[in-house]
Coordinates of C-alpha atoms and ligand atoms in Angstrom, one line a residue:
M1130 CA -9.1 -0.9 9.1
C1131 CA -12.5 -2.1 10.0
G1132 CA -15.9 -1.6 8.5
I1133 CA -18.5 -0.4 11.0
I1134 CA -22.3 0.2 10.2
G1135 CA -25.5 1.4 12.4
F1136 CA -29.0 1.7 11.4
T1137 CA -32.0 2.7 13.4
G1138 CA -35.4 3.2 11.6
K1139 CA -38.9 2.0 11.3
Q1140 CA -38.5 -1.5 9.5
P1141 CA -36.1 -4.5 10.1
A1142 CA -32.5 -3.3 10.8
L1143 CA -30.8 -6.5 9.4
P1144 CA -31.0 -6.2 5.7
F1145 CA -29.6 -2.6 5.9
L1146 CA -26.8 -3.9 8.1
L1147 CA -25.9 -6.7 5.9
Q1148 CA -25.9 -4.8 2.4
G1149 CA -23.9 -1.9 4.5
L1150 CA -21.3 -4.5 5.5
S1151 CA -21.0 -6.0 2.3
R1152 CA -20.0 -2.5 0.7
L1153 CA -17.8 -2.2 3.6
E1154 CA -15.9 -5.7 3.1
Y1155 CA -13.2 -3.9 1.3
R1156 CA -12.0 -2.4 4.9
G1157 CA -11.5 -5.9 6.1
Y1158 CA -13.0 -9.3 5.9
D1159 CA -11.6 -11.9 8.4
S1160 CA -14.6 -11.8 10.9
A1161 CA -18.0 -10.1 10.8
G1162 CA -20.9 -9.6 13.2
V1163 CA -24.2 -7.9 14.0
T1164 CA -26.0 -6.9 17.2
L1165 CA -30.0 -6.4 16.8
V1166 CA -31.5 -4.7 19.8
N1167 CA -35.2 -4.5 21.4
S1168 CA -36.1 -3.7 24.9
K1169 CA -35.6 -7.2 26.2
A1170 CA -32.4 -8.2 25.0
L1171 CA -29.6 -7.6 22.6
R1172 CA -29.1 -10.3 20.0
T1173 CA -25.8 -10.8 18.7
W1174 CA -24.4 -13.0 16.0
K1175 CA -20.5 -13.2 14.9
T1176 CA -18.3 -15.3 13.4
K1177 CA -14.7 -15.7 12.0
G1178 CA -14.7 -15.6 8.3
R1179 CA -16.4 -13.6 5.6
L1180 CA -19.9 -11.9 5.6
S1181 CA -21.2 -15.1 4.0
E1182 CA -20.4 -17.1 6.9
L1183 CA -22.4 -14.7 9.1
E1184 CA -25.2 -14.8 6.7
K1185 CA -25.4 -18.5 7.1
L1186 CA -26.2 -17.8 10.8
L1187 CA -29.0 -15.4 10.6
S1188 CA -32.5 -16.1 9.8
K1189 CA -34.3 -13.5 7.4
D1190 CA -37.1 -12.7 9.5
L1191 CA -35.7 -11.0 12.4
A1192 CA -37.8 -7.7 13.2
E1193 CA -35.6 -5.6 15.3
S1194 CA -35.3 -2.2 13.7
C1195 CA -32.1 -0.9 15.2
G1196 CA -28.6 -2.5 15.1
I1197 CA -24.9 -2.2 14.5
G1198 CA -22.8 -4.5 12.4
H1199 CA -18.7 -4.9 11.9
T1200 CA -16.3 -6.3 9.5
R1201 CA -12.9 -6.9 10.9
W1202 CA -9.4 -6.8 10.0
A1203 CA -7.6 -8.2 12.8
T1204 CA -5.1 -6.0 14.6
H1205 CA -5.2 -7.3 18.3
G1206 CA -5.8 -11.1 18.3
V1207 CA -6.1 -13.6 15.7
P1208 CA -9.4 -13.9 13.5
S1209 CA -11.7 -15.9 15.5
N1210 CA -15.4 -16.0 16.8
M1211 CA -14.3 -14.5 20.1
N1212 CA -12.3 -11.7 18.7
A1213 CA -15.2 -10.7 16.2
H1214 CA -17.1 -7.6 17.0
P1215 CA -19.4 -6.6 18.5
H1216 CA -18.5 -7.0 21.9
M1217 CA -20.8 -6.9 24.7
N1218 CA -20.6 -6.3 28.6
E1219 CA -20.8 -9.3 30.9
E1220 CA -24.7 -8.9 31.2
G1221 CA -25.4 -8.4 27.7
T1222 CA -27.0 -5.2 27.8
I1223 CA -24.6 -3.1 26.1
S1224 CA -23.1 -3.8 22.4
V1225 CA -20.0 -1.8 20.8
V1226 CA -18.6 -2.1 17.6
H1227 CA -15.0 -0.4 17.1
N1228 CA -12.8 0.7 14.3
G1229 CA -9.1 1.7 15.4
I1230 CA -6.7 1.0 17.9
V1231 CA -6.6 1.6 21.7
E1232 CA -3.1 2.2 22.5
N1233 CA -3.5 2.0 25.9
Y1234 CA -5.7 -1.0 26.3
Q1235 CA -3.4 -3.1 28.4
E1236 CA -3.3 -0.6 31.0
L1237 CA -7.2 -0.3 31.0
R1238 CA -7.7 -3.9 31.1
E1239 CA -5.6 -4.2 34.2
E1240 CA -7.5 -1.3 35.7
L1241 CA -11.0 -2.9 34.9
R1242 CA -9.8 -6.4 36.1
E1243 CA -9.3 -4.9 39.3
E1244 CA -12.9 -3.7 39.3
G1245 CA -13.9 -7.4 38.7
Y1246 CA -14.4 -7.1 34.9
I1247 CA -13.8 -10.4 33.0
F1248 CA -12.3 -10.2 29.4
H1249 CA -13.2 -12.7 26.8
S1250 CA -11.2 -11.6 23.6
E1251 CA -7.6 -10.6 22.9
T1252 CA -8.7 -7.4 21.4
D1253 CA -8.2 -3.9 22.3
S1254 CA -11.8 -3.1 21.5
E1255 CA -13.3 -5.2 24.6
V1256 CA -12.1 -2.4 26.9
I1257 CA -14.4 -0.1 25.4
V1258 CA -17.6 -1.8 26.3
Q1259 CA -16.5 -2.7 29.7
L1260 CA -15.5 0.8 30.3
L1261 CA -18.9 1.9 29.1
D1262 CA -20.4 -0.5 31.6
F1263 CA -18.3 0.8 34.5
Y1264 CA -19.3 4.5 33.8
Y1265 CA -22.9 3.7 32.9
R1266 CA -23.3 1.8 36.4
K1267 CA -22.1 4.9 38.0
N1268 CA -24.5 7.4 36.3
P1269 CA -27.0 5.7 34.0
V1270 CA -26.9 8.2 31.2
M1271 CA -25.3 6.8 28.0
K1272 CA -24.1 10.0 26.4
E1273 CA -22.1 10.7 29.8
A1274 CA -20.8 7.2 29.8
L1275 CA -19.3 7.4 26.2
A1276 CA -17.9 10.7 26.8
K1277 CA -16.0 9.5 29.6
T1278 CA -15.0 6.4 27.8
V1279 CA -13.5 8.0 25.2
K1280 CA -11.7 10.3 27.3
R1281 CA -9.7 7.5 28.6
L1282 CA -8.9 6.0 25.3
E1283 CA -5.4 6.7 23.8
G1284 CA -5.1 6.2 20.0
S1285 CA -7.9 5.9 17.4
Y1286 CA -11.6 5.1 17.2
A1287 CA -14.7 5.1 15.6
I1288 CA -17.4 3.6 17.8
C1289 CA -21.1 2.5 17.5
V1290 CA -23.0 1.6 20.8
T1291 CA -26.5 -0.1 21.3
S1292 CA -28.1 -1.0 24.5
I1293 CA -31.3 -2.4 26.0
F1294 CA -31.7 0.8 27.9
E1295 CA -32.7 2.9 24.8
P1296 CA -33.2 0.0 22.4
D1297 CA -33.9 2.8 19.3
T1298 CA -30.8 4.6 19.8
I1299 CA -27.4 4.3 18.5
Y1300 CA -24.5 6.5 20.1
V1301 CA -21.3 7.1 18.0
S1302 CA -17.9 8.9 18.5
K1303 CA -14.8 9.2 16.6
K1304 CA -11.2 10.3 16.8
E1305 CA -8.6 9.5 13.7
S1306 CA -10.9 6.6 12.3
P1307 CA -13.6 7.6 9.9
M1308 CA -17.6 7.8 10.6
V1309 CA -20.0 9.3 8.4
L1310 CA -23.8 9.6 9.2
G1311 CA -26.7 9.9 6.9
Q1312 CA -30.5 10.1 7.0
S1313 CA -33.2 9.0 4.6
K1314 CA -36.9 8.2 4.9
E1315 CA -35.9 4.6 5.8
G1316 CA -34.0 5.7 9.0
T1317 CA -30.8 6.9 10.4
F1318 CA -27.2 5.4 9.2
C1319 CA -23.7 5.6 10.7
A1320 CA -20.9 3.9 8.7
S1321 CA -17.1 4.0 8.3
D1322 CA -17.7 5.0 4.6
A1323 CA -20.7 6.4 2.7
P1324 CA -21.1 3.5 0.1
A1325 CA -22.5 1.6 2.9
F1326 CA -25.6 3.5 2.8
L1327 CA -25.6 5.3 -0.4
E1328 CA -28.6 3.9 -1.9
Y1329 CA -30.7 5.8 0.6
T1330 CA -29.0 9.3 0.5
R1331 CA -26.3 11.1 -0.9
E1332 CA -26.4 14.0 1.7
I1333 CA -23.7 12.8 4.3
L1334 CA -22.3 14.0 7.5
P1335 CA -18.6 13.1 8.1
L1336 CA -18.2 13.4 11.8
Q1337 CA -15.1 15.3 12.9
D1338 CA -12.5 14.1 15.4
G1339 CA -13.7 14.5 19.0
Q1340 CA -17.7 14.9 17.9
S1341 CA -20.2 12.2 19.1
A1342 CA -23.5 11.8 17.8
I1343 CA -27.1 10.2 18.9
L1344 CA -29.0 8.5 16.3
N1345 CA -32.7 7.6 16.5
A1346 CA -35.2 6.7 13.8
G1347 CA -36.1 10.1 13.0
S1348 CA -33.5 12.3 14.6
L1349 CA -29.8 12.8 14.6
E1350 CA -27.8 15.3 16.9
V1351 CA -24.3 15.7 16.8
F1352 CA -22.1 17.1 19.8
D1353 CA -18.6 18.7 19.9
A1354 CA -15.9 17.3 22.3
S1355 CA -17.3 19.5 25.2
G1356 CA -20.8 17.7 24.7
K1357 CA -22.3 20.9 23.3
Q1358 CA -24.8 20.2 20.6
I1359 CA -23.5 21.7 17.2
E1360 CA -25.2 22.3 13.8
P1361 CA -24.3 19.4 11.7
R1362 CA -22.4 20.2 8.3
W1363 CA -23.6 18.1 5.5
I1364 CA -21.9 17.3 2.3
H1365 CA -23.3 16.2 -0.9
F1366 CA -21.6 12.9 -2.1
P1367 CA -20.9 13.3 -5.6
Y1368 CA -20.9 9.7 -6.6
D1369 CA -24.2 7.7 -6.8
V1370 CA -24.4 4.1 -5.6
Q1371 CA -23.5 2.5 -9.1
A1372 CA -20.1 4.3 -8.7
A1373 CA -19.6 2.1 -5.7
Q1374 CA -20.7 -1.0 -7.2
K1375 CA -19.4 -3.4 -9.9
G1376 CA -21.4 -2.2 -12.8
G1377 CA -21.4 -5.7 -14.7
Y1378 CA -17.6 -6.1 -14.4
D1379 CA -16.5 -9.4 -12.8
S1380 CA -14.7 -7.3 -10.1
F1381 CA -14.4 -3.9 -8.8
M1382 CA -10.6 -3.8 -9.7
L1383 CA -11.5 -4.7 -13.3
K1384 CA -14.3 -2.0 -13.2
E1385 CA -11.8 0.6 -11.6
I1386 CA -9.2 -0.2 -14.4
H1387 CA -11.8 0.7 -16.8
E1388 CA -13.0 3.9 -15.2
Q1389 CA -9.6 5.3 -15.6
P1390 CA -10.3 7.5 -18.9
S1391 CA -13.1 9.2 -17.1
V1392 CA -11.6 9.7 -13.9
I1393 CA -8.5 11.1 -15.3
R1394 CA -10.7 13.3 -17.5
E1395 CA -12.4 14.7 -14.2
T1396 CA -9.1 15.0 -12.3
L1397 CA -7.8 17.3 -15.0
R1398 CA -11.0 19.0 -15.4
G1399 CA -10.5 22.9 -15.2
R1400 CA -6.6 22.5 -14.1
F1401 CA -5.5 24.7 -17.1
R1402 CA -6.0 28.1 -18.5
G1403 CA -3.7 28.4 -21.6
T1404 CA -0.3 27.5 -20.3
K1405 CA -1.1 28.4 -16.7
T1406 CA -2.2 25.6 -14.0
V1407 CA -5.3 26.5 -12.1
L1408 CA -5.0 25.2 -8.5
P1409 CA -6.6 28.2 -6.3
M1410 CA -5.7 26.1 -3.2
I1411 CA -2.2 26.5 -3.9
D1412 CA -2.7 30.0 -4.9
Q1413 CA -4.1 30.9 -1.6
M1414 CA -1.7 29.5 0.4
N1415 CA 0.3 31.9 2.6
V1416 CA 3.8 30.6 1.8
R1417 CA 6.9 32.5 0.6
W1418 CA 7.8 30.0 -2.2
D1419 CA 11.2 31.8 -2.8
R1420 CA 12.1 30.5 0.8
I1421 CA 11.3 26.8 0.2
D1422 CA 14.7 25.0 -0.1
Q1423 CA 13.6 21.4 -0.1
T1424 CA 10.5 19.5 -1.0
V1425 CA 9.9 16.0 0.5
F1426 CA 7.1 13.5 -1.1
I1427 CA 5.6 11.2 1.3
A1428 CA 3.1 8.4 1.2
C1429 CA 2.7 4.5 1.4
G1430 CA 2.3 1.6 -1.1
T1431 CA 0.9 2.7 -4.4
A1432 CA 0.9 6.4 -3.3
Y1433 CA 4.4 6.0 -2.4
H1434 CA 5.0 5.0 -6.0
A1435 CA 3.3 7.9 -7.1
C1436 CA 5.4 10.1 -5.1
I1437 CA 8.8 8.6 -6.8
Y1438 CA 7.3 9.7 -9.9
A1439 CA 6.5 13.2 -8.6
N1440 CA 10.0 13.5 -7.1
L1441 CA 11.5 12.8 -10.5
L1442 CA 9.3 15.2 -12.2
Y1443 CA 9.7 17.9 -9.7
Q1444 CA 13.6 17.5 -9.9
K1445 CA 13.7 17.7 -13.8
Y1446 CA 11.2 20.6 -14.0
T1447 CA 12.4 22.8 -11.1
G1448 CA 16.0 21.9 -10.6
K1449 CA 15.5 22.1 -7.0
V1450 CA 16.4 19.9 -4.0
S1451 CA 13.7 17.3 -3.3
W1452 CA 13.5 13.7 -2.0
V1453 CA 11.0 10.7 -1.3
I1454 CA 10.5 8.4 1.6
P1455 CA 7.7 6.0 2.7
A1456 CA 5.5 7.5 5.4
S1457 CA 6.3 4.6 7.7
E1458 CA 10.2 5.7 7.4
F1459 CA 9.8 9.4 7.6
R1460 CA 9.0 9.7 11.6
Y1461 CA 12.0 7.8 12.2
C1462 CA 14.9 9.0 10.0
S1463 CA 15.2 12.3 12.1
P1464 CA 14.3 14.2 8.9
N1465 CA 16.2 17.8 8.6
V1466 CA 13.0 19.6 8.0
N1467 CA 11.8 23.1 9.0
E1468 CA 9.6 25.9 7.7
H1469 CA 11.4 26.1 4.5
T1470 CA 10.5 22.5 3.7
L1471 CA 7.5 21.7 1.7
C1472 CA 6.0 18.2 2.4
I1473 CA 3.9 16.8 -0.3
F1474 CA 1.5 13.7 1.2
V1475 CA -0.4 11.4 -1.3
S1476 CA -3.2 9.0 -0.1
Q1477 CA -6.1 7.4 -1.8
S1478 CA -8.3 6.9 1.5
G1479 CA -6.8 10.0 3.3
E1480 CA -6.8 7.6 6.8
T1481 CA -3.5 5.8 6.2
A1482 CA -2.1 5.9 9.8
D1483 CA 1.7 6.0 8.9
T1484 CA 0.9 9.1 6.5
L1485 CA -1.3 10.9 9.2
A1486 CA 1.7 10.4 11.8
A1487 CA 4.2 11.5 9.0
I1488 CA 1.8 14.9 8.7
K1489 CA 1.7 15.3 12.5
L1490 CA 5.6 15.4 12.6
A1491 CA 5.9 17.5 9.6
K1492 CA 3.6 20.1 11.2
A1493 CA 5.3 19.8 14.4
K1494 CA 8.5 20.9 12.7
G1495 CA 6.8 23.8 11.0
C1496 CA 6.9 22.3 7.5
V1497 CA 4.3 23.8 4.6
T1498 CA 2.1 20.7 3.8
I1499 CA 0.1 19.9 1.0
S1500 CA -1.9 16.6 0.5
V1501 CA -3.4 14.8 -2.7
V1502 CA -6.2 12.9 -1.5
N1503 CA -9.1 10.8 -3.1
V1504 CA -11.6 10.7 -0.2
L1505 CA -13.4 14.0 0.5
G1506 CA -13.2 15.3 4.0
S1507 CA -11.0 12.3 5.2
S1508 CA -8.6 13.0 8.0
I1509 CA -5.4 13.7 5.7
S1510 CA -7.2 16.2 3.9
R1511 CA -8.1 18.0 6.9
M1512 CA -4.8 18.2 8.4
T1513 CA -2.6 19.8 5.6
D1514 CA -2.2 23.4 4.8
A1515 CA -3.9 22.8 1.4
V1516 CA -5.7 19.7 -0.2
L1517 CA -6.0 18.8 -3.8
Y1518 CA -8.6 16.0 -4.6
T1519 CA -8.1 13.5 -7.2
A1520 CA -11.6 12.7 -9.0
A1521 CA -11.2 8.9 -8.8
G1522 CA -14.4 8.1 -7.3
P1523 CA -14.9 5.4 -4.5
E1524 CA -12.0 2.8 -5.1
I1525 CA -13.2 -0.4 -3.6
A1526 CA -10.9 -3.1 -4.8
V1527 CA -7.7 -3.5 -2.5
A1528 CA -5.4 -3.3 -5.3
S1529 CA -5.1 0.7 -6.1
T1530 CA -5.6 1.4 -10.0
K1531 CA -7.5 4.6 -10.8
A1532 CA -6.3 6.2 -7.5
Y1533 CA -2.7 5.5 -8.8
T1534 CA -3.2 7.1 -12.2
T1535 CA -5.2 10.0 -11.0
Q1536 CA -2.5 10.7 -8.2
L1537 CA 0.2 10.5 -11.1
V1538 CA -2.1 13.1 -13.3
L1539 CA -2.7 15.4 -10.3
L1540 CA 1.0 15.5 -9.1
H1541 CA 2.1 16.1 -12.5
V1542 CA 0.0 19.4 -12.5
L1543 CA 1.1 20.3 -9.0
V1544 CA 4.6 20.1 -9.9
L1545 CA 4.1 22.3 -12.9
K1546 CA 2.1 24.7 -10.6
L1547 CA 5.2 24.8 -8.3
A1548 CA 7.2 25.6 -11.1
E1549 CA 5.3 28.5 -11.6
M1550 CA 5.2 29.6 -7.9
Y1551 CA 9.1 29.8 -7.9
G1552 CA 8.9 31.5 -11.3
I1553 CA 10.6 28.6 -13.0
K1554 CA 9.8 28.0 -17.0
V1555 CA 9.4 24.5 -17.7
K1556 CA 10.7 23.4 -21.2
G1557 CA 8.0 22.0 -23.6
K1558 CA 5.0 23.1 -21.0
S1559 CA 2.4 23.8 -24.1
R1560 CA 3.2 20.2 -25.2
L1561 CA 3.0 18.7 -22.0
I1562 CA -0.4 20.3 -21.2
S1563 CA -1.8 19.3 -24.4
D1564 CA -0.6 15.8 -23.8
L1565 CA -1.9 15.6 -20.2
K1566 CA -5.5 16.6 -21.9
R1567 CA -4.9 13.9 -24.3
L1568 CA -4.7 11.3 -21.6
P1569 CA -8.3 10.0 -21.2
E1570 CA -8.2 9.1 -25.1
V1571 CA -4.8 7.5 -24.8
T1572 CA -5.9 5.6 -21.7
E1573 CA -8.8 4.3 -23.7
Q1574 CA -6.3 3.4 -26.5
V1575 CA -4.5 1.4 -24.1
L1576 CA -7.5 -0.6 -22.6
G1577 CA -8.1 -1.6 -26.2
Q1578 CA -5.1 -3.9 -25.5
E1579 CA -6.8 -5.8 -22.9
E1580 CA -6.8 -9.1 -24.7
K1581 CA -3.3 -9.1 -25.6
M1582 CA -2.5 -8.3 -21.7
K1583 CA -4.6 -11.1 -21.0
E1584 CA -2.7 -13.4 -23.5
L1585 CA 0.8 -12.4 -21.9
A1586 CA -0.7 -12.9 -18.4
G1587 CA -0.9 -16.4 -19.4
M1588 CA 2.8 -16.7 -19.1
L1589 CA 2.7 -16.3 -15.6
I1590 CA 0.7 -19.6 -14.8
D1591 CA 3.3 -21.7 -13.3
Q1592 CA 5.7 -18.8 -12.5
R1593 CA 6.8 -18.5 -8.7
D1594 CA 8.7 -15.2 -9.5
A1595 CA 8.6 -12.1 -12.0
Y1596 CA 10.7 -9.2 -12.5
F1597 CA 9.9 -5.7 -13.6
I1598 CA 12.5 -3.3 -14.9
G1599 CA 12.9 0.4 -15.9
R1600 CA 15.0 3.4 -15.8
Q1601 CA 14.2 6.6 -14.7
L1602 CA 10.5 7.7 -15.0
D1603 CA 9.7 3.8 -15.8
Y1604 CA 11.1 2.8 -12.4
P1605 CA 8.1 3.9 -10.5
T1606 CA 6.0 2.1 -13.1
A1607 CA 8.1 -1.2 -12.6
L1608 CA 7.6 -0.9 -8.9
E1609 CA 4.1 -0.5 -9.3
G1610 CA 3.7 -3.3 -11.6
A1611 CA 5.4 -5.6 -9.2
L1612 CA 3.3 -4.3 -6.2
K1613 CA 0.2 -5.2 -8.2
L1614 CA 1.2 -8.7 -9.2
K1615 CA 2.3 -9.6 -6.0
E1616 CA -0.7 -8.6 -4.0
I1617 CA -3.3 -9.9 -6.2
S1618 CA -1.9 -13.1 -7.6
Y1619 CA 0.7 -14.0 -4.8
V1620 CA 3.3 -14.4 -7.5
H1621 CA 6.8 -13.0 -5.8
A1622 CA 7.4 -10.1 -8.1
D1623 CA 10.2 -7.6 -7.6
A1624 CA 11.1 -4.4 -9.4
Y1625 CA 14.8 -3.3 -10.1
Y1626 CA 16.4 -0.3 -12.2
A1627 CA 17.2 -1.9 -15.3
G1628 CA 20.8 -0.9 -14.8
E1629 CA 21.1 -2.5 -11.4
L1630 CA 20.3 -6.1 -12.8
K1631 CA 23.9 -6.8 -13.7
H1632 CA 24.8 -5.8 -10.1
G1633 CA 23.2 -9.1 -8.5
P1634 CA 19.6 -9.5 -9.3
I1635 CA 20.6 -10.9 -12.8
A1636 CA 21.5 -14.1 -10.7
L1637 CA 17.9 -15.0 -10.2
I1638 CA 17.2 -15.0 -14.1
E1639 CA 16.7 -18.7 -15.4
K1640 CA 15.0 -20.4 -18.5
D1641 CA 11.4 -19.1 -18.8
T1642 CA 11.7 -16.2 -16.1
V1643 CA 9.2 -13.7 -17.1
V1644 CA 10.6 -10.1 -17.1
T1645 CA 8.5 -7.2 -18.0
A1646 CA 10.7 -4.2 -19.1
M1647 CA 9.5 -0.6 -19.6
A1648 CA 11.5 1.6 -22.1
T1649 CA 9.5 4.4 -22.8
Q1650 CA 12.2 7.1 -22.0
P1651 CA 14.0 7.9 -25.0
E1652 CA 17.1 9.3 -23.4
V1653 CA 17.7 5.9 -21.6
A1654 CA 15.8 3.4 -23.9
S1655 CA 18.7 2.1 -25.7
K1656 CA 20.7 1.2 -22.3
T1657 CA 17.4 -0.4 -21.1
V1658 CA 17.5 -2.5 -24.4
S1659 CA 20.9 -3.8 -23.9
N1660 CA 19.8 -4.8 -20.1
I1661 CA 17.1 -6.8 -21.7
R1662 CA 19.3 -8.6 -24.0
E1663 CA 21.5 -9.5 -21.0
T1664 CA 18.1 -11.3 -19.4
I1665 CA 17.1 -12.6 -22.7
A1666 CA 20.7 -14.3 -23.1
R1667 CA 20.0 -16.1 -19.9
G1668 CA 16.8 -17.6 -20.9
A1669 CA 14.3 -15.0 -19.9
R1670 CA 11.1 -14.3 -21.7
V1671 CA 10.8 -10.6 -21.9
I1672 CA 7.7 -8.6 -22.3
L1673 CA 8.7 -5.1 -23.6
I1674 CA 6.4 -2.1 -22.9
T1675 CA 7.5 0.8 -25.4
G1676 CA 6.6 3.9 -27.2
E1677 CA 5.2 3.8 -30.7
N1678 CA 8.4 4.7 -32.5
M1679 CA 10.9 2.8 -30.4
P1680 CA 12.9 0.2 -32.5
A1681 CA 12.0 -3.2 -30.8
E1682 CA 11.6 -5.4 -33.8
E1683 CA 14.2 -8.1 -32.4
F1684 CA 11.7 -8.8 -29.3
E1685 CA 9.2 -11.3 -29.5
Y1686 CA 6.6 -9.9 -27.0
V1687 CA 6.2 -6.0 -27.3
V1688 CA 3.3 -4.0 -26.3
R1689 CA 3.4 -0.5 -27.6
I1690 CA 1.9 2.7 -26.0
P1691 CA 0.4 5.3 -28.0
E1692 CA 2.5 8.5 -29.0
I1693 CA 2.7 10.6 -25.9
S1694 CA 5.3 12.9 -24.1
P1695 CA 7.8 10.6 -22.2
E1696 CA 6.9 12.4 -19.1
L1697 CA 3.5 10.9 -19.2
A1698 CA 4.0 7.5 -20.4
A1699 CA 4.0 6.0 -16.9
I1700 CA 0.1 6.5 -17.2
P1701 CA -0.6 4.4 -19.9
S1702 CA 2.2 1.9 -19.0
A1703 CA 0.6 1.5 -15.7
V1704 CA -2.7 0.5 -17.1
L1705 CA -1.3 -2.2 -18.9
L1706 CA 0.5 -3.6 -15.9
Q1707 CA -2.7 -3.3 -13.8
M1708 CA -4.3 -5.6 -16.7
F1709 CA -1.4 -7.9 -16.6
A1710 CA -1.6 -8.4 -13.1
Y1711 CA -5.5 -8.6 -12.8
Y1712 CA -5.5 -11.4 -15.8
G1713 CA -2.4 -13.1 -13.9
A1714 CA -4.4 -13.4 -10.8
K1715 CA -7.6 -14.4 -12.5
E1716 CA -5.7 -17.1 -14.4
K1717 CA -4.8 -18.3 -10.6
G1718 CA -8.2 -18.2 -9.6
C1719 CA -7.4 -15.7 -6.9
D1720 CA -9.9 -13.4 -5.0
I1721 CA -9.0 -10.3 -6.9
D1722 CA -11.0 -7.7 -4.9
K1723 CA -10.1 -9.2 -1.5
P1724 CA -6.6 -10.6 -1.5
R1725 CA -5.2 -12.3 1.6
N1726 CA -3.7 -10.6 4.5
L1727 CA -4.6 -7.0 2.8
A1728 CA -7.2 -4.4 4.0
K1729 CA -8.0 -1.5 1.7
S1730 CA -7.3 1.3 4.3
V1731 CA -4.5 0.6 6.6
T1732 CA -5.4 2.7 9.7
V1733 CA -2.8 1.0 11.8
E1734 CA 1.0 2.1 12.1
Ligands
LIG152 O1 -5.1 5.0 0.9 P1 -3.6 5.0 0.7 O2 -3.4 5.6 -0.7 O3 -2.9 6.0 1.5 O4 -3.1 3.9 0.9 C1 -1.8 3.6 0.7 C2 -1.3 2.0 0.5 O5 -1.8 1.3 1.7 C3 -2.1 1.3 -0.4 O6 -1.5 2.3 -1.9 C4 -1.8 0.0 -0.8 O7 -0.3 -0.2 -1.0 C5 -2.6 -0.6 -2.1 N1 -2.9 -2.0 -1.6 C6 -1.8 -0.7 -3.2 O8 -2.8 -1.5 -4.3

């Protein structure tokens, strides 16, 4: 949940650390800190608040060429100067930054207290530096001390360590929290995510669980869990630094909304041969498809909405039993799953703790597992039997946009593929495939309605509440529209099945309440229209999103999506609602890329 960076080289480390932290601020931003190291002392600055607060404390001419930095999203202890990282031992000789959760930190604290250690923060992370101190005193070899320390930690961690004992060296170790390494002519880097140092190299080394590494200006050694040196496995990061920056847009969110035509195109590239889907990962799975008797779609937040969509499609195309559940609930619902169950997990980051926990349970029960993930080499991608990658590129804004639409697209292809594996013929498949291929162009046309969505978003000023309604495949769109709006504009937003309004929620409708209704599904559109009339009769202002040819003359605010198969209408509709939320939040002056209380990657359960 936090962002960590380390740099050791031949030039001042501070600019690399600050630049890296600014790229990682999406991972958390309630406090920030750095330690710079030289042979005489460690110098640490840290503060509550954003990186800009930290920068105010730092002079520009700090010459140390090795250091570590951190940007925090609080899990244990409030955001405060004391709880900010880095954490130091009592003598100020060792400094540590940590991302993850030490589940047994209370126990370790007690044990260390008995040894005379004093704790200054409320964090779980402080035990790491104290344990390191403890083991280093017994045997002053940092690699050994770190190995002994991580052996004691239950939970997840990505850790960077510096000390005055080896002022040019950074030690790192990781389990279940991301850590990537890089080397360039400037020096050696470690970070929670590659964009932190992408300017300097696109060859990256994602550290695997249990591995550790020793970084020096001109060298990088990687070790397995037993401490044996291993050959690093580098991968080429497929995006340049521009892809991880704003590129002239006001915010990452707006940039990411506009990237959708191209990332949808990339996600679809090479996925079809005639009317057959091309997903070799699925072909290569050792699965008796005829024995799969139920499928479960599991994810969190926006990815969960993508699962609701996929579940509806799956039922429609295959007629087989399936269900959908948030990852945070899966573990606790006593799921009746086994080796005849297919579990499909969806995640942008590939690091969401709830989803990881759900995968562990599914695997323990012998289920067949597939993940749909955006981040290459992430934990989720490595845990499932097969992984399919969306090609959304780095998504920096906390509010997910392009990851969502690429998930819808790839899940659609996956569901078609599963139907093929079961030997089921999907009605209208060739039309669906040609419409899937048209999606980049359709999305481009929808982006052309930006001004209109901006104008409609003007209705939200002065509104405390907003409602989104839809039936069938329009329902996940309603949920996603409401989530987008609430997370970035703080307008209370709820989504309902349009037919459910009259069973209660309609009591909330009063004069001028803003209701956004989706009616893109011909089979149920007229029913939704009746529900819209019911809300208008109670004073609501209704924005209707519908297809080209649907009758809608009676309504004042109508936005049309280009002609497309109804099964795909959720994609252009979602793009419209993203713009609606974006301009609603902008109108209110919100910090769109960094909404309050949220972090991009939720690595705690
Ligand atoms: O990285 P993941 O897709 O697993 O993340 C899941 C949710 O935390 C994420 O979609 C969250 O709901 C976003 N803030 C939505 O915009």
